[in-house]
Short mmCIF file of N, CA and C in Angstrom, two decimals:
data_model
loop_
_atom_site.label_atom_id
_atom_site.label_comp_id
_atom_site.label_asym_id
_atom_site.label_seq_id
_atom_site.Cartn_x
_atom_site.Cartn_y
_atom_site.Cartn_z
N MET A 6 -1.79 -18.65 -11.00
CA MET A 6 -1.87 -17.74 -9.88
C MET A 6 -2.14 -16.36 -10.21
N GLN A 7 -1.56 -15.97 -11.31
CA GLN A 7 -1.78 -14.47 -11.69
C GLN A 7 -3.06 -14.11 -12.03
N ALA A 8 -3.99 -15.03 -12.38
CA ALA A 8 -5.37 -14.86 -12.65
C ALA A 8 -6.29 -15.22 -11.42
N LEU A 9 -5.78 -15.59 -10.31
CA LEU A 9 -6.63 -15.98 -9.20
C LEU A 9 -7.78 -15.19 -8.90
N PHE A 10 -7.48 -13.87 -8.79
CA PHE A 10 -8.57 -12.99 -8.35
C PHE A 10 -9.37 -12.15 -9.48
N ASP A 11 -9.11 -12.64 -10.70
CA ASP A 11 -9.67 -12.00 -11.94
C ASP A 11 -11.31 -12.14 -11.89
N PRO A 12 -11.84 -13.13 -11.39
CA PRO A 12 -13.36 -13.16 -11.34
C PRO A 12 -13.78 -12.11 -10.38
N PHE A 13 -13.16 -11.52 -9.37
CA PHE A 13 -13.57 -10.53 -8.49
C PHE A 13 -13.45 -9.10 -9.05
N PHE A 14 -12.57 -9.07 -10.13
CA PHE A 14 -12.38 -7.86 -10.69
C PHE A 14 -12.53 -7.89 -12.21
N PRO A 15 -13.78 -7.91 -12.82
CA PRO A 15 -13.94 -8.08 -14.16
C PRO A 15 -13.46 -6.83 -14.76
N LYS A 16 -13.06 -6.99 -16.13
CA LYS A 16 -12.68 -5.95 -16.98
C LYS A 16 -13.78 -4.81 -16.98
N GLY A 17 -13.27 -3.49 -16.86
CA GLY A 17 -14.26 -2.39 -16.84
C GLY A 17 -14.47 -1.93 -15.47
N LEU A 18 -14.19 -2.63 -14.53
CA LEU A 18 -14.56 -2.30 -13.11
C LEU A 18 -13.81 -1.11 -12.76
N GLN A 19 -14.39 -0.07 -12.21
CA GLN A 19 -13.62 1.08 -11.63
C GLN A 19 -13.21 0.81 -10.27
N SER A 20 -12.06 1.04 -9.92
CA SER A 20 -11.51 0.84 -8.53
C SER A 20 -10.32 1.84 -8.24
N TYR A 21 -10.26 2.12 -6.98
CA TYR A 21 -9.23 3.08 -6.52
C TYR A 21 -8.91 2.55 -5.07
N TRP A 22 -7.61 2.47 -4.86
CA TRP A 22 -7.04 1.81 -3.66
C TRP A 22 -6.15 2.75 -3.06
N LYS A 23 -6.11 2.73 -1.81
CA LYS A 23 -5.12 3.41 -0.86
C LYS A 23 -4.67 2.36 0.25
N CYS A 24 -3.49 2.72 0.80
CA CYS A 24 -3.15 1.73 1.81
C CYS A 24 -2.22 2.32 2.90
N ASP A 25 -2.08 1.71 4.03
CA ASP A 25 -1.14 2.14 5.02
C ASP A 25 -0.80 1.05 5.88
N PHE A 26 0.42 1.00 6.57
CA PHE A 26 0.73 0.13 7.57
C PHE A 26 0.17 0.79 8.87
N VAL A 27 -0.47 0.01 9.73
CA VAL A 27 -1.04 0.36 10.93
C VAL A 27 -0.46 -0.17 12.21
N LYS A 28 -0.17 0.42 13.20
CA LYS A 28 0.38 -0.10 14.50
C LYS A 28 -1.02 -0.29 15.38
N SER A 29 -1.63 0.86 15.63
CA SER A 29 -2.92 0.70 16.29
C SER A 29 -3.77 1.93 15.90
N LEU A 30 -5.02 1.73 15.91
CA LEU A 30 -5.90 3.01 15.49
C LEU A 30 -6.80 3.40 16.81
N PRO A 31 -6.42 4.60 17.36
CA PRO A 31 -7.24 5.00 18.43
C PRO A 31 -8.62 5.30 18.09
N ASP A 32 -9.51 5.57 19.02
CA ASP A 32 -10.95 5.78 18.71
C ASP A 32 -11.08 7.02 18.02
N GLU A 33 -10.22 8.04 18.29
CA GLU A 33 -10.11 9.35 17.53
C GLU A 33 -9.99 9.11 16.04
N ALA A 34 -9.07 8.23 15.66
CA ALA A 34 -8.88 7.88 14.30
C ALA A 34 -10.22 7.39 13.55
N ASP A 35 -10.80 6.46 14.29
CA ASP A 35 -12.06 5.94 13.73
C ASP A 35 -13.16 7.04 13.55
N ARG A 36 -13.34 7.83 14.55
CA ARG A 36 -14.35 8.91 14.34
C ARG A 36 -13.87 9.83 13.22
N HIS A 37 -12.67 10.18 13.12
CA HIS A 37 -12.20 11.20 12.10
C HIS A 37 -12.42 10.50 10.77
N ALA A 38 -11.99 9.31 10.48
CA ALA A 38 -12.14 8.63 9.23
C ALA A 38 -13.65 8.61 8.75
N HIS A 39 -14.50 8.33 9.73
CA HIS A 39 -15.91 8.16 9.40
C HIS A 39 -16.68 9.52 8.82
N ARG A 40 -16.01 10.63 9.12
CA ARG A 40 -16.43 11.88 8.82
C ARG A 40 -16.31 12.10 7.26
N THR A 41 -15.50 11.31 6.52
CA THR A 41 -15.24 11.46 5.05
C THR A 41 -16.39 10.95 4.34
N GLY A 42 -17.44 10.43 4.84
CA GLY A 42 -18.55 10.07 4.26
C GLY A 42 -18.61 8.83 3.40
N ARG A 43 -19.67 8.36 2.83
CA ARG A 43 -19.67 7.27 1.99
C ARG A 43 -21.07 7.23 1.24
N ALA A 44 -20.95 7.10 0.07
CA ALA A 44 -22.12 7.07 -0.88
C ALA A 44 -22.05 6.32 -1.94
N GLY A 45 -23.20 5.73 -2.54
CA GLY A 45 -23.16 5.03 -3.84
C GLY A 45 -22.26 3.67 -3.95
N ALA A 46 -21.14 3.60 -4.46
CA ALA A 46 -20.55 2.45 -4.82
C ALA A 46 -19.96 1.68 -3.54
N GLU A 47 -19.51 0.47 -3.86
CA GLU A 47 -18.83 -0.33 -2.78
C GLU A 47 -17.65 0.39 -2.29
N ARG A 48 -17.63 0.69 -0.96
CA ARG A 48 -16.46 1.34 -0.40
C ARG A 48 -16.04 0.47 0.82
N VAL A 49 -14.82 0.00 0.76
CA VAL A 49 -14.37 -0.98 1.89
C VAL A 49 -13.07 -0.47 2.45
N VAL A 50 -13.15 -0.61 3.86
CA VAL A 50 -11.66 -0.39 4.56
C VAL A 50 -11.54 -1.85 5.24
N ALA A 51 -10.47 -2.46 4.94
CA ALA A 51 -10.08 -3.59 5.56
C ALA A 51 -8.82 -3.55 6.30
N HIS A 52 -8.76 -4.34 7.36
CA HIS A 52 -7.44 -4.37 8.22
C HIS A 52 -6.97 -5.81 8.10
N ALA A 53 -5.95 -6.11 7.40
CA ALA A 53 -5.46 -7.57 7.40
C ALA A 53 -4.22 -7.61 8.44
N PRO A 54 -4.37 -8.67 9.26
CA PRO A 54 -3.26 -8.78 10.31
C PRO A 54 -1.91 -9.14 9.61
N LEU A 55 -0.85 -8.65 10.21
CA LEU A 55 0.47 -8.92 9.75
C LEU A 55 1.09 -9.86 10.76
N PRO A 56 2.03 -10.52 10.18
CA PRO A 56 2.77 -11.57 11.23
C PRO A 56 3.65 -10.57 12.14
N ASP A 57 3.82 -10.94 13.41
CA ASP A 57 4.75 -10.27 14.37
C ASP A 57 6.15 -10.29 13.73
N ARG A 58 6.69 -9.16 13.36
CA ARG A 58 8.09 -9.28 12.82
C ARG A 58 9.04 -8.52 13.74
N ARG A 59 8.57 -8.24 15.02
CA ARG A 59 9.49 -7.55 15.95
C ARG A 59 10.57 -8.48 16.49
N SER A 60 10.27 -9.81 16.45
CA SER A 60 11.20 -10.77 16.89
C SER A 60 11.72 -11.45 15.87
N GLY A 61 12.51 -12.34 15.94
CA GLY A 61 13.19 -13.26 14.91
C GLY A 61 14.50 -12.77 14.54
N PRO A 62 14.99 -13.16 13.33
CA PRO A 62 16.29 -12.78 12.84
C PRO A 62 16.59 -11.49 12.67
N PRO A 63 17.88 -10.92 12.72
CA PRO A 63 18.12 -9.56 12.62
C PRO A 63 17.79 -9.11 11.24
N ARG A 64 17.41 -7.86 11.08
CA ARG A 64 16.94 -7.30 9.81
C ARG A 64 17.72 -7.61 8.59
N ALA A 65 19.05 -7.72 8.59
CA ALA A 65 19.89 -8.07 7.48
C ALA A 65 19.74 -9.53 6.95
N GLU A 66 19.06 -10.36 7.90
CA GLU A 66 18.94 -11.84 7.54
C GLU A 66 17.45 -12.15 7.34
N ARG A 67 16.57 -11.21 7.52
CA ARG A 67 15.21 -11.52 7.05
C ARG A 67 14.85 -11.57 5.77
N ARG A 68 14.02 -12.43 5.45
CA ARG A 68 13.42 -12.61 4.09
C ARG A 68 12.38 -11.55 3.79
N ASP A 69 11.90 -11.04 4.81
CA ASP A 69 10.75 -9.93 4.89
C ASP A 69 11.52 -8.65 4.81
N ARG A 70 11.49 -8.06 3.50
CA ARG A 70 12.22 -6.86 3.40
C ARG A 70 11.51 -5.56 3.70
N VAL A 71 10.31 -5.76 4.22
CA VAL A 71 9.50 -4.57 4.54
C VAL A 71 10.10 -3.91 5.88
N GLU A 72 10.23 -2.71 5.78
CA GLU A 72 11.09 -1.93 6.87
C GLU A 72 10.04 -1.94 8.26
N SER A 73 8.77 -1.70 8.16
CA SER A 73 7.91 -1.33 9.22
C SER A 73 7.64 -2.57 10.13
N ARG A 74 8.63 -2.94 10.89
CA ARG A 74 8.38 -4.06 11.82
C ARG A 74 7.38 -3.81 12.90
N ASP A 75 7.01 -2.54 13.12
CA ASP A 75 6.06 -2.30 14.12
C ASP A 75 4.59 -2.43 13.63
N ALA A 76 4.40 -2.62 12.42
CA ALA A 76 2.98 -2.55 11.78
C ALA A 76 2.44 -3.97 12.36
N THR A 77 1.02 -3.74 12.76
CA THR A 77 0.29 -4.98 13.13
C THR A 77 -0.73 -5.26 12.09
N TRP A 78 -1.07 -4.11 11.36
CA TRP A 78 -2.09 -4.40 10.28
C TRP A 78 -1.79 -3.74 9.03
N SER A 79 -2.31 -4.25 7.90
CA SER A 79 -2.16 -3.56 6.68
C SER A 79 -3.54 -3.10 6.35
N MET A 80 -3.66 -1.84 6.35
CA MET A 80 -5.10 -1.18 5.95
C MET A 80 -5.27 -0.96 4.48
N VAL A 81 -6.24 -1.41 4.02
CA VAL A 81 -6.58 -1.23 2.46
C VAL A 81 -7.95 -0.32 2.50
N ILE A 82 -8.03 0.66 1.79
CA ILE A 82 -9.04 1.45 1.44
C ILE A 82 -9.38 1.22 -0.06
N ALA A 83 -10.49 0.72 -0.41
CA ALA A 83 -10.90 0.34 -1.76
C ALA A 83 -12.27 0.85 -1.98
N GLY A 84 -12.32 1.66 -3.12
CA GLY A 84 -13.52 2.06 -3.82
C GLY A 84 -13.71 1.16 -5.09
N ILE A 85 -14.91 0.64 -5.29
CA ILE A 85 -15.05 -0.22 -6.39
C ILE A 85 -16.44 0.05 -6.87
N ASP A 86 -16.65 0.16 -8.21
CA ASP A 86 -17.92 0.37 -8.86
C ASP A 86 -17.91 -0.09 -10.28
N ALA A 87 -18.89 -0.64 -10.90
CA ALA A 87 -18.93 -0.93 -12.30
C ALA A 87 -19.20 0.29 -13.17
N ASP A 88 -19.75 1.39 -12.63
CA ASP A 88 -20.08 2.55 -13.49
C ASP A 88 -18.87 3.37 -13.66
N PRO A 89 -18.48 3.65 -14.89
CA PRO A 89 -17.28 4.49 -15.22
C PRO A 89 -17.50 5.92 -14.64
N LYS A 90 -18.73 6.25 -14.56
CA LYS A 90 -19.02 7.66 -14.07
C LYS A 90 -18.61 7.82 -12.61
N GLN A 91 -18.49 6.77 -11.88
CA GLN A 91 -18.10 6.80 -10.40
C GLN A 91 -16.72 6.95 -10.27
N ALA A 92 -15.76 6.82 -11.21
CA ALA A 92 -14.36 6.84 -11.15
C ALA A 92 -13.91 8.06 -10.24
N ASP A 93 -14.24 9.30 -10.48
CA ASP A 93 -13.91 10.50 -9.88
C ASP A 93 -14.27 10.39 -8.36
N ALA A 94 -15.55 9.84 -8.05
CA ALA A 94 -16.10 9.95 -6.83
C ALA A 94 -15.20 8.83 -5.96
N LEU A 95 -14.99 7.75 -6.55
CA LEU A 95 -14.16 6.74 -5.94
C LEU A 95 -12.77 7.32 -5.35
N LYS A 96 -12.19 8.08 -6.42
CA LYS A 96 -10.80 8.72 -6.00
C LYS A 96 -10.98 9.68 -4.86
N THR A 97 -12.07 10.63 -4.95
CA THR A 97 -12.38 11.59 -3.87
C THR A 97 -12.59 10.88 -2.59
N TRP A 98 -13.43 9.81 -2.56
CA TRP A 98 -13.72 9.16 -1.29
C TRP A 98 -12.45 8.53 -0.76
N GLY A 99 -11.59 7.69 -1.65
CA GLY A 99 -10.44 7.07 -1.09
C GLY A 99 -9.45 7.99 -0.69
N ARG A 100 -9.23 9.13 -1.36
CA ARG A 100 -8.24 10.18 -0.89
C ARG A 100 -8.60 10.79 0.32
N ALA A 101 -9.87 11.06 0.56
CA ALA A 101 -10.34 11.88 1.75
C ALA A 101 -10.12 10.88 2.94
N TYR A 102 -10.63 9.72 2.73
CA TYR A 102 -10.49 8.66 3.88
C TYR A 102 -8.99 8.43 4.33
N TRP A 103 -8.16 8.28 3.32
CA TRP A 103 -6.71 8.16 3.59
C TRP A 103 -6.03 9.34 4.14
N THR A 104 -6.44 10.47 3.68
CA THR A 104 -5.97 11.81 4.28
C THR A 104 -6.36 11.85 5.74
N ALA A 105 -7.65 11.57 6.01
CA ALA A 105 -8.16 11.54 7.41
C ALA A 105 -7.45 10.70 8.22
N ILE A 106 -7.09 9.40 7.77
CA ILE A 106 -6.65 8.32 8.62
C ILE A 106 -5.15 8.35 8.82
N HIS A 107 -4.51 8.77 7.81
CA HIS A 107 -3.03 8.61 7.60
C HIS A 107 -2.16 9.08 8.72
N PRO A 108 -2.50 10.43 9.42
CA PRO A 108 -1.73 10.76 10.47
C PRO A 108 -1.65 9.84 11.59
N PHE A 109 -2.54 8.81 11.85
CA PHE A 109 -2.56 7.85 12.77
C PHE A 109 -1.70 6.61 12.53
N ASN A 110 -1.30 6.49 11.31
CA ASN A 110 -0.61 5.35 10.73
C ASN A 110 1.01 5.53 10.55
N LEU A 111 1.50 4.40 10.19
CA LEU A 111 2.96 4.40 10.01
C LEU A 111 3.25 4.80 8.55
N GLU A 112 4.52 5.10 8.22
CA GLU A 112 4.76 5.65 6.82
C GLU A 112 4.73 4.75 5.72
N GLY A 113 5.07 3.40 5.89
CA GLY A 113 5.03 2.53 4.78
C GLY A 113 3.67 1.84 4.44
N ALA A 114 3.70 1.12 3.45
CA ALA A 114 2.45 0.39 3.13
C ALA A 114 2.68 -0.82 2.32
N TYR A 115 1.78 -1.65 2.07
CA TYR A 115 1.89 -2.78 1.15
C TYR A 115 1.93 -2.19 -0.32
N VAL A 116 2.95 -2.32 -0.99
CA VAL A 116 3.11 -1.73 -2.24
C VAL A 116 2.28 -2.01 -3.37
N ASN A 117 1.70 -3.30 -3.29
CA ASN A 117 0.76 -3.78 -4.32
C ASN A 117 -0.50 -3.09 -4.26
N PHE A 118 -0.93 -2.37 -3.12
CA PHE A 118 -2.20 -1.70 -2.89
C PHE A 118 -2.00 -0.11 -2.99
N MET A 119 -0.75 0.36 -3.48
CA MET A 119 -0.58 1.80 -3.82
C MET A 119 -1.03 2.14 -5.09
N MET A 120 -1.64 3.19 -5.24
CA MET A 120 -2.03 3.78 -6.56
C MET A 120 -0.86 4.73 -6.95
N ASP A 121 -0.83 5.15 -8.14
CA ASP A 121 0.33 5.96 -8.75
C ASP A 121 0.41 7.16 -8.07
N ASP A 122 -0.68 7.82 -7.54
CA ASP A 122 -0.53 9.04 -6.84
C ASP A 122 -0.07 8.97 -5.46
N GLN A 123 0.08 7.81 -5.07
CA GLN A 123 0.44 7.52 -3.59
C GLN A 123 1.88 7.22 -3.45
N VAL A 124 2.58 6.99 -4.48
CA VAL A 124 3.76 6.30 -4.43
C VAL A 124 5.05 7.19 -4.01
N GLN A 125 5.02 8.60 -4.26
CA GLN A 125 6.11 9.55 -4.06
C GLN A 125 6.60 9.39 -2.66
N GLY A 126 7.83 8.82 -2.45
CA GLY A 126 8.36 8.58 -1.19
C GLY A 126 7.89 7.41 -0.39
N ARG A 127 6.85 6.92 -0.69
CA ARG A 127 6.24 5.79 0.07
C ARG A 127 6.92 4.45 -0.04
N VAL A 128 7.35 4.25 -1.31
CA VAL A 128 8.17 2.87 -1.65
C VAL A 128 9.43 2.90 -0.86
N GLN A 129 10.16 3.99 -0.76
CA GLN A 129 11.43 4.10 0.14
C GLN A 129 10.93 3.95 1.58
N ALA A 130 9.93 4.56 1.98
CA ALA A 130 9.40 4.53 3.37
C ALA A 130 9.14 3.00 3.74
N THR A 131 8.48 2.35 2.76
CA THR A 131 8.25 0.84 3.09
C THR A 131 9.33 0.03 3.23
N TYR A 132 10.45 0.19 2.44
CA TYR A 132 11.58 -0.69 2.51
C TYR A 132 12.51 -0.10 3.37
N GLY A 133 12.57 1.18 3.79
CA GLY A 133 13.50 1.69 4.67
C GLY A 133 14.92 1.61 4.36
N GLU A 134 15.75 1.05 5.22
CA GLU A 134 17.08 1.02 5.07
C GLU A 134 17.38 -0.09 4.03
N ASN A 135 16.48 -1.13 3.81
CA ASN A 135 16.69 -1.94 2.69
C ASN A 135 16.66 -1.52 1.34
N TYR A 136 16.03 -0.21 1.13
CA TYR A 136 15.73 0.50 -0.21
C TYR A 136 16.99 0.44 -1.06
N LYS A 137 17.97 0.99 -0.44
CA LYS A 137 19.40 1.35 -1.18
C LYS A 137 19.90 -0.10 -1.68
N ARG A 138 19.90 -1.10 -0.83
CA ARG A 138 20.39 -2.32 -1.39
C ARG A 138 19.55 -2.86 -2.46
N LEU A 139 18.19 -2.77 -2.34
CA LEU A 139 17.29 -3.24 -3.41
C LEU A 139 17.52 -2.41 -4.70
N ALA A 140 17.83 -1.18 -4.54
CA ALA A 140 18.18 -0.35 -5.73
C ALA A 140 19.35 -0.76 -6.39
N PHE A 141 20.50 -1.22 -5.70
CA PHE A 141 21.72 -1.69 -6.28
C PHE A 141 21.32 -3.04 -6.95
N VAL A 142 20.58 -3.97 -6.43
CA VAL A 142 20.17 -5.19 -6.97
C VAL A 142 19.40 -4.96 -8.29
N LYS A 143 18.52 -4.01 -8.36
CA LYS A 143 17.69 -3.51 -9.43
C LYS A 143 18.75 -3.08 -10.48
N ALA A 144 19.64 -2.34 -10.17
CA ALA A 144 20.61 -1.76 -11.18
C ALA A 144 21.48 -2.81 -11.80
N LYS A 145 21.72 -3.90 -11.06
CA LYS A 145 22.43 -4.98 -11.58
C LYS A 145 21.73 -5.88 -12.52
N TYR A 146 20.51 -6.32 -12.10
CA TYR A 146 19.67 -7.09 -12.96
C TYR A 146 18.68 -6.57 -13.98
N ASP A 147 18.31 -5.28 -13.69
CA ASP A 147 17.39 -4.55 -14.51
C ASP A 147 17.75 -3.07 -14.67
N PRO A 148 19.04 -2.97 -15.26
CA PRO A 148 19.54 -1.39 -15.41
C PRO A 148 18.66 -0.66 -16.32
N GLU A 149 17.88 -1.28 -17.29
CA GLU A 149 17.01 -0.43 -18.21
C GLU A 149 15.64 -0.31 -17.54
N ASN A 150 15.37 -0.81 -16.31
CA ASN A 150 14.12 -0.67 -15.68
C ASN A 150 12.95 -1.26 -16.51
N LEU A 151 13.32 -2.49 -17.13
CA LEU A 151 12.25 -3.06 -17.82
C LEU A 151 10.92 -3.44 -17.11
N PHE A 152 11.34 -3.84 -15.84
CA PHE A 152 10.15 -4.29 -14.89
C PHE A 152 9.88 -3.13 -14.09
N ARG A 153 9.07 -2.18 -14.76
CA ARG A 153 8.67 -0.99 -14.03
C ARG A 153 7.21 -0.68 -13.88
N VAL A 154 6.47 -1.74 -14.25
CA VAL A 154 5.00 -1.67 -14.26
C VAL A 154 4.49 -2.08 -12.76
N ASN A 155 4.93 -1.45 -11.80
CA ASN A 155 4.75 -1.60 -10.37
C ASN A 155 5.05 -0.48 -9.69
N GLN A 156 4.85 -0.57 -8.28
CA GLN A 156 5.49 0.57 -7.60
C GLN A 156 6.87 0.33 -7.34
N ASN A 157 7.70 0.96 -8.19
CA ASN A 157 9.00 0.76 -8.62
C ASN A 157 10.04 1.07 -7.70
N ILE A 158 11.10 0.07 -7.52
CA ILE A 158 12.26 0.40 -6.90
C ILE A 158 13.21 0.83 -8.11
N LEU A 159 13.57 2.12 -8.06
CA LEU A 159 14.41 2.65 -9.20
C LEU A 159 15.92 2.04 -9.01
N PRO A 160 16.53 1.80 -10.28
CA PRO A 160 17.90 1.35 -10.23
C PRO A 160 18.75 2.37 -9.59
N ALA A 161 19.74 1.89 -8.74
CA ALA A 161 20.64 2.87 -8.18
C ALA A 161 21.65 3.37 -9.33
N ALA A 162 21.95 4.57 -9.10
CA ALA A 162 22.82 5.27 -10.15
C ALA A 162 24.41 4.53 -9.89
N SER A 163 25.02 4.37 -10.98
CA SER A 163 26.42 3.75 -10.80
C SER A 163 27.35 4.73 -10.35
#
């Protein structure tokens, strides 16, 4: 399973990703985002539908630990190019698009699509009130933070 998407992302491929949870996007958001421009490399904005999490078991009993129950879409902004010279252009485009569209979105996001520059505070926003409990679990089972090559939940201080 770990290698399932490897053929789509060969070694050396330049990519830059940003993401947000979305409840709805008004026409104004669409017009605003398209002003950020697009040139050269493959640049994709995708909206993946999320299951309706507003109903169902209470938050404490959910297996879904993501806070944003109101999100209907997971928006992914991806800039991809085989040319290493395009790395800065991909970041510039991805950041500009995200900056333009983010005011219309919710605070959390799918953590696997967050780049390192997007993490500050967003992991906590994604997990909301569950973050504190997850941090205590992390402190118990991974106090040295060995499993940190991700958008990290930091171990809670003892």
